[in-house]
mmCIF file of C-alpha atoms in Angstrom:
data_model
loop_
_atom_site.group_PDB
_atom_site.id
_atom_site.type_symbol
_atom_site.label_atom_id
_atom_site.label_comp_id
_atom_site.label_asym_id
_atom_site.label_seq_id
_atom_site.Cartn_x
_atom_site.Cartn_y
_atom_site.Cartn_z
ATOM 1 C CA MET C 20 -28.895 -92.160 -125.067
ATOM 2 C CA LEU C 21 -25.727 -90.246 -126.008
ATOM 3 C CA VAL C 22 -23.195 -92.523 -127.839
ATOM 4 C CA GLY C 23 -19.508 -91.680 -127.575
ATOM 5 C CA ALA C 24 -16.840 -91.854 -130.107
ATOM 6 C CA LEU C 25 -13.477 -93.343 -129.897
ATOM 7 C CA PRO C 26 -10.264 -91.059 -130.313
ATOM 8 C CA ALA C 27 -9.381 -89.715 -133.771
ATOM 9 C CA ALA C 28 -6.856 -91.800 -135.689
ATOM 10 C CA PRO C 29 -4.662 -90.735 -138.655
ATOM 11 C CA VAL C 30 -6.140 -91.381 -142.104
ATOM 12 C CA THR C 31 -3.849 -92.268 -144.923
ATOM 13 C CA THR C 32 -4.585 -92.940 -148.680
ATOM 14 C CA ARG C 33 -3.113 -95.213 -151.173
ATOM 15 C CA THR C 34 -2.327 -94.315 -154.734
ATOM 16 C CA ALA C 35 -5.066 -95.092 -157.114
ATOM 17 C CA PRO C 36 -6.579 -93.662 -160.380
ATOM 18 C CA THR C 37 -8.982 -90.857 -160.461
ATOM 19 C CA PHE C 38 -11.985 -90.631 -162.804
ATOM 20 C CA ASN C 39 -13.883 -87.844 -164.529
ATOM 21 C CA GLY C 40 -17.346 -89.152 -163.754
ATOM 22 C CA GLY C 41 -19.002 -91.168 -160.820
ATOM 23 C CA VAL C 42 -17.807 -94.595 -159.705
ATOM 24 C CA TYR C 43 -20.758 -96.831 -158.791
ATOM 25 C CA ALA C 44 -19.214 -100.194 -158.363
ATOM 26 C CA ILE C 45 -15.963 -101.934 -157.123
ATOM 27 C CA ALA C 46 -14.930 -105.639 -157.351
ATOM 28 C CA HIS C 47 -11.676 -107.501 -156.741
ATOM 29 C CA ARG C 48 -10.070 -110.485 -158.213
ATOM 30 C CA GLY C 49 -6.481 -111.135 -156.719
ATOM 31 C CA ASP C 50 -4.735 -107.979 -156.756
ATOM 32 C CA THR C 51 -6.721 -106.334 -159.399
ATOM 33 C CA VAL C 52 -9.503 -103.798 -158.663
ATOM 34 C CA TYR C 53 -12.252 -103.409 -161.171
ATOM 35 C CA VAL C 54 -14.402 -100.287 -161.139
ATOM 36 C CA GLY C 55 -17.491 -99.357 -163.039
ATOM 37 C CA GLY C 56 -19.611 -96.118 -163.313
ATOM 38 C CA ALA C 57 -20.535 -93.163 -165.478
ATOM 39 C CA PHE C 58 -16.856 -92.061 -166.126
ATOM 40 C CA THR C 59 -15.221 -91.859 -169.584
ATOM 41 C CA SER C 60 -11.641 -91.297 -168.589
ATOM 42 C CA ALA C 61 -9.309 -92.370 -165.952
ATOM 43 C CA THR C 62 -6.045 -90.405 -164.780
ATOM 44 C CA SER C 63 -3.123 -92.235 -163.461
ATOM 45 C CA GLY C 64 0.552 -91.300 -163.061
ATOM 46 C CA GLY C 65 -0.224 -87.714 -164.333
ATOM 47 C CA LYS C 66 -1.707 -89.025 -167.703
ATOM 48 C CA THR C 67 -5.381 -89.304 -168.673
ATOM 49 C CA TYR C 68 -6.770 -92.414 -170.496
ATOM 50 C CA LYS C 69 -9.948 -93.243 -172.251
ATOM 51 C CA ARG C 70 -12.064 -95.599 -169.967
ATOM 52 C CA MET C 71 -15.689 -95.844 -171.016
ATOM 53 C CA ARG C 72 -17.349 -96.765 -167.731
ATOM 54 C CA LEU C 73 -15.178 -99.861 -166.954
ATOM 55 C CA ALA C 74 -11.509 -99.789 -165.761
ATOM 56 C CA ALA C 75 -9.122 -101.858 -163.719
ATOM 57 C CA PHE C 76 -5.905 -101.025 -161.796
ATOM 58 C CA ASP C 77 -3.240 -102.897 -159.792
ATOM 59 C CA ALA C 78 -4.124 -102.740 -156.052
ATOM 60 C CA ARG C 79 -0.449 -102.928 -154.908
ATOM 61 C CA SER C 80 0.982 -100.168 -157.112
ATOM 62 C CA GLY C 81 -2.169 -98.080 -158.045
ATOM 63 C CA ASP C 82 -1.244 -98.154 -161.698
ATOM 64 C CA LEU C 83 -4.022 -98.279 -164.135
ATOM 65 C CA LEU C 84 -4.150 -101.503 -166.243
ATOM 66 C CA ASP C 85 -4.804 -101.843 -169.996
ATOM 67 C CA TRP C 86 -8.158 -103.670 -169.357
ATOM 68 C CA ALA C 87 -10.691 -101.229 -170.862
ATOM 69 C CA PRO C 88 -13.744 -102.818 -172.386
ATOM 70 C CA PRO C 89 -16.056 -99.771 -173.303
ATOM 71 C CA ALA C 90 -19.651 -99.731 -172.187
ATOM 72 C CA ASP C 91 -22.190 -97.365 -173.741
ATOM 73 C CA GLY C 92 -24.047 -96.840 -170.517
ATOM 74 C CA THR C 93 -23.646 -96.496 -166.751
ATOM 75 C CA VAL C 94 -22.261 -99.667 -164.837
ATOM 76 C CA ARG C 95 -24.065 -99.964 -161.553
ATOM 77 C CA ALA C 96 -22.765 -103.293 -160.409
ATOM 78 C CA LEU C 97 -19.817 -105.727 -160.711
ATOM 79 C CA ALA C 98 -19.038 -109.221 -159.463
ATOM 80 C CA THR C 99 -16.035 -111.528 -160.210
ATOM 81 C CA THR C 100 -15.430 -115.226 -160.348
ATOM 82 C CA THR C 101 -12.064 -117.029 -160.974
ATOM 83 C CA ASP C 102 -12.409 -116.552 -164.681
ATOM 84 C CA SER C 103 -14.911 -113.818 -165.327
ATOM 85 C CA VAL C 104 -16.040 -110.220 -164.394
ATOM 86 C CA TYR C 105 -19.683 -109.543 -164.568
ATOM 87 C CA ALA C 106 -21.111 -106.112 -165.128
ATOM 88 C CA ALA C 107 -24.705 -104.866 -164.811
ATOM 89 C CA GLY C 108 -26.237 -101.493 -165.544
ATOM 90 C CA ASP C 109 -27.882 -99.287 -168.201
ATOM 91 C CA PHE C 110 -25.745 -100.323 -171.047
ATOM 92 C CA HIS C 111 -26.852 -102.062 -174.183
ATOM 93 C CA GLU C 112 -23.362 -102.663 -175.727
ATOM 94 C CA VAL C 113 -19.923 -103.817 -174.364
ATOM 95 C CA ASP C 114 -16.814 -103.697 -176.392
ATOM 96 C CA GLY C 115 -18.885 -103.679 -179.564
ATOM 97 C CA GLU C 116 -21.019 -106.635 -178.556
ATOM 98 C CA ASP C 117 -24.755 -106.231 -177.890
ATOM 99 C CA ARG C 118 -25.382 -106.853 -174.235
ATOM 100 C CA ASP C 119 -28.627 -105.753 -172.606
ATOM 101 C CA SER C 120 -27.696 -104.524 -169.001
ATOM 102 C CA LEU C 121 -25.676 -107.636 -168.195
ATOM 103 C CA ALA C 122 -22.295 -108.728 -169.536
ATOM 104 C CA ARG C 123 -19.551 -111.427 -168.889
ATOM 105 C CA ILE C 124 -15.940 -110.103 -169.453
ATOM 106 C CA ASN C 125 -12.619 -111.863 -169.652
ATOM 107 C CA PRO C 126 -10.678 -110.490 -166.541
ATOM 108 C CA SER C 127 -7.360 -110.384 -168.300
ATOM 109 C CA THR C 128 -8.255 -109.332 -171.888
ATOM 110 C CA GLY C 129 -11.425 -107.459 -171.510
ATOM 111 C CA ALA C 130 -12.987 -109.485 -174.351
ATOM 112 C CA VAL C 131 -16.853 -110.021 -173.956
ATOM 113 C CA ALA C 132 -17.852 -113.616 -173.523
ATOM 114 C CA SER C 133 -20.839 -115.499 -174.768
ATOM 115 C CA PHE C 134 -23.139 -114.776 -171.899
ATOM 116 C CA ALA C 135 -26.069 -112.667 -173.367
ATOM 117 C CA HIS C 136 -29.494 -112.154 -171.834
ATOM 118 C CA GLU C 137 -32.468 -109.713 -172.412
ATOM 119 C CA ILE C 138 -33.433 -107.706 -169.213
ATOM 120 C CA THR C 139 -36.758 -105.909 -169.186
ATOM 121 C CA GLY C 140 -35.899 -103.105 -166.791
ATOM 122 C CA THR C 141 -32.966 -101.882 -164.946
ATOM 123 C CA ALA C 142 -30.261 -103.943 -163.269
ATOM 124 C CA TYR C 143 -28.714 -102.679 -159.875
ATOM 125 C CA ALA C 144 -27.095 -105.477 -158.013
ATOM 126 C CA LEU C 145 -24.964 -108.586 -158.439
ATOM 127 C CA GLY C 146 -23.728 -111.402 -156.389
ATOM 128 C CA THR C 147 -21.920 -114.734 -156.969
ATOM 129 C CA ALA C 148 -21.855 -118.021 -155.108
ATOM 130 C CA GLY C 149 -20.930 -121.335 -156.227
ATOM 131 C CA ASN C 150 -21.966 -121.694 -159.892
ATOM 132 C CA ARG C 151 -24.711 -118.952 -159.715
ATOM 133 C CA LEU C 152 -24.793 -115.350 -160.524
ATOM 134 C CA TYR C 153 -27.622 -113.493 -158.735
ATOM 135 C CA LEU C 154 -29.214 -110.306 -160.184
ATOM 136 C CA GLY C 155 -31.310 -107.605 -158.587
ATOM 137 C CA GLY C 156 -33.025 -104.560 -159.864
ATOM 138 C CA SER C 157 -36.172 -103.083 -161.221
ATOM 139 C CA PHE C 158 -37.179 -105.581 -163.956
ATOM 140 C CA THR C 159 -40.128 -107.619 -164.956
ATOM 141 C CA ALA C 160 -38.657 -110.288 -167.286
ATOM 142 C CA VAL C 161 -35.402 -111.925 -168.353
ATOM 143 C CA ASP C 162 -35.310 -113.548 -171.715
ATOM 144 C CA ASP C 163 -39.010 -113.131 -171.852
ATOM 145 C CA GLU C 164 -39.382 -115.231 -168.693
ATOM 146 C CA ARG C 165 -41.317 -113.389 -165.999
ATOM 147 C CA ARG C 166 -39.212 -112.288 -162.999
ATOM 148 C CA GLY C 167 -39.931 -109.925 -160.218
ATOM 149 C CA ASN C 168 -36.754 -107.813 -159.781
ATOM 150 C CA LEU C 169 -34.787 -110.799 -159.017
ATOM 151 C CA ALA C 170 -33.045 -113.494 -161.228
ATOM 152 C CA ALA C 171 -30.299 -116.084 -161.140
ATOM 153 C CA PHE C 172 -28.080 -117.592 -163.852
ATOM 154 C CA ASP C 173 -26.398 -120.940 -163.980
ATOM 155 C CA LEU C 174 -22.617 -120.025 -164.634
ATOM 156 C CA THR C 175 -21.844 -123.622 -165.991
ATOM 157 C CA THR C 176 -24.333 -123.323 -168.750
ATOM 158 C CA GLY C 177 -24.670 -119.479 -168.925
ATOM 159 C CA ARG C 178 -28.574 -119.901 -168.946
ATOM 160 C CA LEU C 179 -31.243 -118.322 -166.845
ATOM 161 C CA ASP C 180 -31.770 -120.558 -163.739
ATOM 162 C CA THR C 181 -35.351 -121.682 -163.869
ATOM 163 C CA ARG C 182 -35.448 -122.956 -160.246
ATOM 164 C CA TRP C 183 -34.463 -119.652 -158.415
ATOM 165 C CA ARG C 184 -37.644 -117.538 -158.739
ATOM 166 C CA PRO C 185 -38.230 -115.204 -155.754
ATOM 167 C CA LEU C 186 -40.156 -111.995 -156.527
ATOM 168 C CA THR C 187 -40.532 -108.495 -154.964
ATOM 169 C CA ASP C 188 -43.198 -105.909 -155.494
ATOM 170 C CA ASP C 189 -40.581 -103.139 -156.040
ATOM 171 C CA THR C 190 -36.906 -102.314 -156.620
ATOM 172 C CA VAL C 191 -33.974 -104.497 -155.196
ATOM 173 C CA HIS C 192 -31.041 -102.087 -154.778
ATOM 174 C CA SER C 193 -28.675 -104.367 -153.072
ATOM 175 C CA LEU C 194 -28.027 -108.080 -152.356
ATOM 176 C CA ALA C 195 -25.422 -110.222 -150.561
ATOM 177 C CA VAL C 196 -24.933 -113.907 -150.650
ATOM 178 C CA SER C 197 -23.871 -115.577 -147.395
ATOM 179 C CA GLY C 198 -24.009 -119.398 -146.868
ATOM 180 C CA SER C 199 -27.437 -120.619 -147.767
ATOM 181 C CA ARG C 200 -29.108 -117.075 -147.723
ATOM 182 C CA VAL C 201 -29.175 -114.260 -150.240
ATOM 183 C CA TYR C 202 -30.071 -111.091 -148.404
ATOM 184 C CA LEU C 203 -32.246 -108.597 -150.340
ATOM 185 C CA GLY C 204 -32.436 -104.917 -149.696
ATOM 186 C CA GLY C 205 -34.422 -102.105 -151.578
ATOM 187 C CA GLY C 206 -37.627 -100.212 -151.715
ATOM 188 C CA PHE C 207 -39.931 -103.302 -151.882
ATOM 189 C CA HIS C 208 -42.782 -104.036 -149.473
ATOM 190 C CA ILE C 209 -43.109 -107.760 -149.713
ATOM 191 C CA VAL C 210 -41.129 -110.747 -150.944
ATOM 192 C CA ASN C 211 -42.972 -113.807 -152.485
ATOM 193 C CA GLY C 212 -46.163 -112.597 -150.827
ATOM 194 C CA VAL C 213 -44.767 -113.265 -147.412
ATOM 195 C CA LYS C 214 -45.517 -110.748 -144.600
ATOM 196 C CA GLY C 215 -42.765 -109.231 -142.593
ATOM 197 C CA THR C 216 -40.354 -108.774 -145.516
ATOM 198 C CA LEU C 217 -40.507 -105.038 -145.850
ATOM 199 C CA ARG C 218 -37.309 -103.552 -147.338
ATOM 200 C CA LEU C 219 -35.017 -106.250 -146.078
ATOM 201 C CA ALA C 220 -35.272 -110.042 -146.302
ATOM 202 C CA ALA C 221 -33.443 -113.197 -146.816
ATOM 203 C CA VAL C 222 -34.316 -115.893 -149.377
ATOM 204 C CA SER C 223 -32.834 -119.343 -150.030
ATOM 205 C CA SER C 224 -29.778 -119.316 -152.250
ATOM 206 C CA ALA C 225 -30.968 -122.590 -153.728
ATOM 207 C CA GLY C 226 -34.751 -122.202 -154.395
ATOM 208 C CA GLY C 227 -35.595 -118.579 -153.435
ATOM 209 C CA ALA C 228 -38.063 -119.363 -150.640
ATOM 210 C CA VAL C 229 -38.283 -116.538 -147.905
ATOM 211 C CA ASP C 230 -36.137 -117.524 -144.920
ATOM 212 C CA PRO C 231 -38.675 -117.880 -141.855
ATOM 213 C CA VAL C 232 -36.048 -116.773 -139.293
ATOM 214 C CA PHE C 233 -34.771 -113.432 -140.641
ATOM 215 C CA ARG C 234 -37.379 -110.897 -139.918
ATOM 216 C CA PRO C 235 -35.933 -107.581 -139.413
ATOM 217 C CA ARG C 236 -37.742 -104.254 -139.139
ATOM 218 C CA VAL C 237 -36.226 -101.522 -141.269
ATOM 219 C CA PRO C 238 -37.423 -97.858 -141.149
ATOM 220 C CA ALA C 239 -36.292 -96.815 -144.507
ATOM 221 C CA GLU C 240 -35.384 -97.817 -148.050
ATOM 222 C CA VAL C 241 -32.282 -100.167 -148.025
ATOM 223 C CA ARG C 242 -29.374 -99.024 -150.354
ATOM 224 C CA ALA C 243 -26.620 -101.321 -149.346
ATOM 225 C CA ILE C 244 -26.067 -104.527 -147.423
ATOM 226 C CA ALA C 245 -22.841 -106.024 -145.783
ATOM 227 C CA VAL C 246 -22.541 -109.325 -144.113
ATOM 228 C CA ASP C 247 -19.904 -110.473 -141.644
ATOM 229 C CA ALA C 248 -19.541 -112.889 -138.620
ATOM 230 C CA SER C 249 -21.409 -110.408 -136.405
ATOM 231 C CA GLY C 250 -24.515 -110.204 -138.605
ATOM 232 C CA VAL C 251 -26.064 -108.130 -141.334
ATOM 233 C CA GLN C 252 -25.371 -104.399 -141.714
ATOM 234 C CA VAL C 253 -27.396 -102.183 -143.958
ATOM 235 C CA ALA C 254 -27.372 -98.621 -145.117
ATOM 236 C CA THR C 255 -30.675 -96.824 -145.529
ATOM 237 C CA ALA C 256 -31.983 -93.643 -147.208
ATOM 238 C CA GLY C 257 -35.056 -91.696 -145.709
ATOM 239 C CA VAL C 258 -35.298 -88.620 -143.641
ATOM 240 C CA GLY C 259 -31.826 -88.753 -142.237
ATOM 241 C CA GLY C 260 -29.999 -92.047 -143.304
ATOM 242 C CA ARG C 261 -29.101 -94.805 -140.968
ATOM 243 C CA ALA C 262 -26.634 -97.492 -140.473
ATOM 244 C CA LEU C 263 -28.228 -100.610 -138.847
ATOM 245 C CA SER C 264 -26.847 -103.935 -137.669
ATOM 246 C CA TYR C 265 -29.025 -106.924 -137.275
ATOM 247 C CA ALA C 266 -28.346 -110.535 -135.929
ATOM 248 C CA THR C 267 -28.988 -113.281 -138.337
ATOM 249 C CA THR C 268 -32.367 -113.769 -136.592
ATOM 250 C CA GLY C 269 -33.295 -110.267 -137.718
ATOM 251 C CA ALA C 270 -33.053 -108.803 -134.193
ATOM 252 C CA LEU C 271 -31.638 -105.273 -134.155
ATOM 253 C CA ARG C 272 -28.142 -105.054 -132.635
ATOM 254 C CA TRP C 273 -27.596 -101.263 -133.033
ATOM 255 C CA GLN C 274 -28.344 -98.383 -135.153
ATOM 256 C CA ARG C 275 -26.896 -94.968 -135.926
ATOM 257 C CA VAL C 276 -28.522 -91.956 -137.513
ATOM 258 C CA PHE C 277 -26.980 -89.528 -139.911
ATOM 259 C CA ASP C 278 -28.164 -86.218 -141.291
ATOM 260 C CA GLY C 279 -28.341 -87.406 -144.776
ATOM 261 C CA ASP C 280 -28.746 -90.628 -146.765
ATOM 262 C CA ALA C 281 -26.424 -93.554 -146.076
ATOM 263 C CA ALA C 282 -25.824 -95.126 -149.434
ATOM 264 C CA ALA C 283 -22.901 -97.515 -148.930
ATOM 265 C CA ILE C 284 -21.609 -100.039 -146.299
ATOM 266 C CA ALA C 285 -18.898 -102.423 -145.823
ATOM 267 C CA SER C 286 -17.617 -104.535 -142.850
ATOM 268 C CA ALA C 287 -14.266 -106.099 -141.869
ATOM 269 C CA GLY C 288 -12.354 -106.889 -138.720
ATOM 270 C CA GLY C 289 -15.245 -105.790 -136.421
ATOM 271 C CA ILE C 290 -15.484 -102.355 -138.045
ATOM 272 C CA THR C 291 -18.402 -101.173 -140.311
ATOM 273 C CA TYR C 292 -17.664 -98.434 -142.640
ATOM 274 C CA VAL C 293 -20.502 -96.127 -143.935
ATOM 275 C CA GLY C 294 -20.623 -93.770 -146.886
ATOM 276 C CA GLY C 295 -23.239 -91.457 -148.226
ATOM 277 C CA HIS C 296 -24.629 -87.966 -148.533
ATOM 278 C CA PHE C 297 -24.323 -87.020 -144.957
ATOM 279 C CA ASP C 298 -22.215 -84.340 -143.126
ATOM 280 C CA ALA C 299 -22.738 -85.414 -139.575
ATOM 281 C CA ILE C 300 -23.562 -88.471 -137.354
ATOM 282 C CA CYS C 301 -26.254 -87.861 -134.771
ATOM 283 C CA ARG C 302 -25.457 -88.425 -131.078
ATOM 284 C CA THR C 303 -28.743 -90.094 -130.417
ATOM 285 C CA GLU C 304 -31.421 -91.706 -132.724
ATOM 286 C CA ARG C 305 -33.626 -88.684 -132.805
ATOM 287 C CA ASN C 306 -33.626 -86.481 -135.876
ATOM 288 C CA GLY C 307 -35.921 -83.827 -137.126
ATOM 289 C CA ALA C 308 -38.364 -83.554 -140.075
ATOM 290 C CA LYS C 309 -35.581 -82.697 -142.523
ATOM 291 C CA GLY C 310 -33.183 -85.093 -141.031
ATOM 292 C CA GLY C 311 -31.216 -82.802 -138.839
ATOM 293 C CA CYS C 312 -29.943 -84.206 -135.569
ATOM 294 C CA VAL C 313 -31.995 -83.087 -132.609
ATOM 295 C CA ASP C 314 -29.637 -83.863 -129.719
ATOM 296 C CA GLY C 315 -26.280 -82.767 -131.255
ATOM 297 C CA SER C 316 -23.985 -84.402 -133.705
ATOM 298 C CA THR C 317 -20.393 -85.076 -134.655
ATOM 299 C CA PRO C 318 -18.929 -84.108 -138.021
ATOM 300 C CA ARG C 319 -18.418 -86.914 -140.467
ATOM 301 C CA LEU C 320 -18.212 -85.694 -144.070
ATOM 302 C CA LYS C 321 -19.650 -88.571 -146.195
ATOM 303 C CA LEU C 322 -17.529 -91.229 -144.591
ATOM 304 C CA ALA C 323 -17.731 -92.744 -141.063
ATOM 305 C CA ALA C 324 -16.747 -96.012 -139.155
ATOM 306 C CA LEU C 325 -18.400 -97.807 -136.406
ATOM 307 C CA THR C 326 -17.289 -100.512 -134.054
ATOM 308 C CA SER C 327 -19.137 -103.845 -133.579
ATOM 309 C CA THR C 328 -21.183 -102.187 -130.955
ATOM 310 C CA GLY C 329 -22.159 -99.082 -133.048
ATOM 311 C CA THR C 330 -19.651 -96.751 -131.258
ATOM 312 C CA LEU C 331 -18.251 -94.073 -133.550
ATOM 313 C CA THR C 332 -14.541 -94.525 -134.284
ATOM 314 C CA GLY C 333 -11.949 -91.822 -134.982
ATOM 315 C CA TRP C 334 -11.631 -92.721 -138.720
ATOM 316 C CA ALA C 335 -12.825 -89.517 -140.399
ATOM 317 C CA PRO C 336 -11.651 -88.773 -143.816
ATOM 318 C CA GLN C 337 -13.478 -85.731 -145.364
ATOM 319 C CA ALA C 338 -15.132 -86.282 -148.823
ATOM 320 C CA ASN C 339 -16.740 -83.287 -150.467
ATOM 321 C CA GLY C 340 -19.582 -82.996 -152.902
ATOM 322 C CA VAL C 341 -23.454 -83.337 -152.637
ATOM 323 C CA ILE C 342 -23.850 -86.980 -153.542
ATOM 324 C CA GLY C 343 -20.672 -87.967 -151.739
ATOM 325 C CA VAL C 344 -19.996 -91.726 -151.635
ATOM 326 C CA ARG C 345 -21.930 -94.394 -153.512
ATOM 327 C CA VAL C 346 -19.889 -97.595 -152.903
ATOM 328 C CA LEU C 347 -17.616 -99.051 -150.344
ATOM 329 C CA THR C 348 -15.425 -102.181 -150.126
ATOM 330 C CA VAL C 349 -12.855 -103.543 -147.702
ATOM 331 C CA HIS C 350 -10.206 -105.739 -149.448
ATOM 332 C CA LYS C 351 -6.846 -106.947 -147.685
ATOM 333 C CA GLY C 352 -6.746 -104.219 -145.212
ATOM 334 C CA THR C 353 -7.774 -101.467 -147.615
ATOM 335 C CA VAL C 354 -11.011 -99.511 -147.548
ATOM 336 C CA GLU C 355 -12.030 -98.396 -151.036
ATOM 337 C CA ALA C 356 -14.732 -95.639 -151.717
ATOM 338 C CA GLY C 357 -16.292 -94.651 -154.877
ATOM 339 C CA GLY C 358 -18.827 -92.036 -155.708
ATOM 340 C CA ASP C 359 -19.143 -88.329 -156.944
ATOM 341 C CA PHE C 360 -16.764 -86.680 -154.636
ATOM 342 C CA THR C 361 -13.544 -84.947 -155.988
ATOM 343 C CA THR C 362 -11.419 -84.429 -152.831
ATOM 344 C CA ILE C 363 -10.576 -86.310 -149.634
ATOM 345 C CA ASP C 364 -9.275 -84.106 -146.992
ATOM 346 C CA GLY C 365 -8.777 -81.467 -149.511
ATOM 347 C CA ARG C 366 -6.613 -83.604 -151.855
ATOM 348 C CA ASP C 367 -7.392 -84.573 -155.287
ATOM 349 C CA ARG C 368 -9.222 -87.873 -155.115
ATOM 350 C CA ARG C 369 -11.743 -87.570 -158.024
ATOM 351 C CA ARG C 370 -14.585 -90.255 -157.614
ATOM 352 C CA PHE C 371 -12.211 -92.987 -156.031
ATOM 353 C CA ALA C 372 -10.062 -93.169 -152.986
ATOM 354 C CA ALA C 373 -8.325 -96.120 -151.246
ATOM 355 C CA PHE C 374 -7.381 -95.825 -147.541
ATOM 356 C CA ARG C 375 -4.896 -97.985 -145.683
#
């Protein structure tokens, strides 16, 4: 079935720093935006400053802040609480302190706090709720305790949570906490040995048991998850990426197909924003062996927006690059994109852009 598009709407960008390397993670605390990635410098107000894979700026003015704890490896995920910024990734040291893939940082001073754990593997995703920090990735142990790509930490004590022990048979790329559920997305085939948990599942936020209701069917590896009042939205890779929306029962609500991977997704106000490696969105769900659209397409260069029924909107900023967009957030009416692009609509927006 041919799916129409809403009329084009003007796209305006807000002032924000640019970066000399990829931006992989974005988090917020009040009016402060924290970013992490593979960059080693940030440019703001015409000046370039050293920023070793972590940086922060004022969301209102766009001014780069002094917050600059250096990490010695790529930062892949960020999460915030009222008193902390948590970072996860490939690093082994932050601000001169030994930290194996996971660190807790003061949100004002950048000082590294006393929260140190050993991760046997790679960390990709973080989420917080209540007094817990949830971690997903490709790892086999935390602090020499066996864990299957998932772990949780008690933020009151700072210790590994011994009660939350779900496990997957392969990588967890993304997680999202909503109410009593933690949604998991990745390349795994099964969670806790329970059938029907291929690539996307929900587990209890308290004990980690697989939710018996949420049973979606996902056609390819999940790269990102966004949860809102309408349901669960995911971005997938595969031969032609997809944006899919599921009800909380796991029933498919709608899906849209792109001519390249969808790597990032965010939802707010009934609109789902998608980012990735694509150059077009297919008019139908049919695509060819190499991901090309069979029944025609509409140009969307690395960024697109869909209504609550999956209809393409007119929001169409044009990002460049091969990899394109890696992460998306929506905060206080602003859409923020990070990745490996260097321009938006032909203007300098190296690796980060904020849209009104």
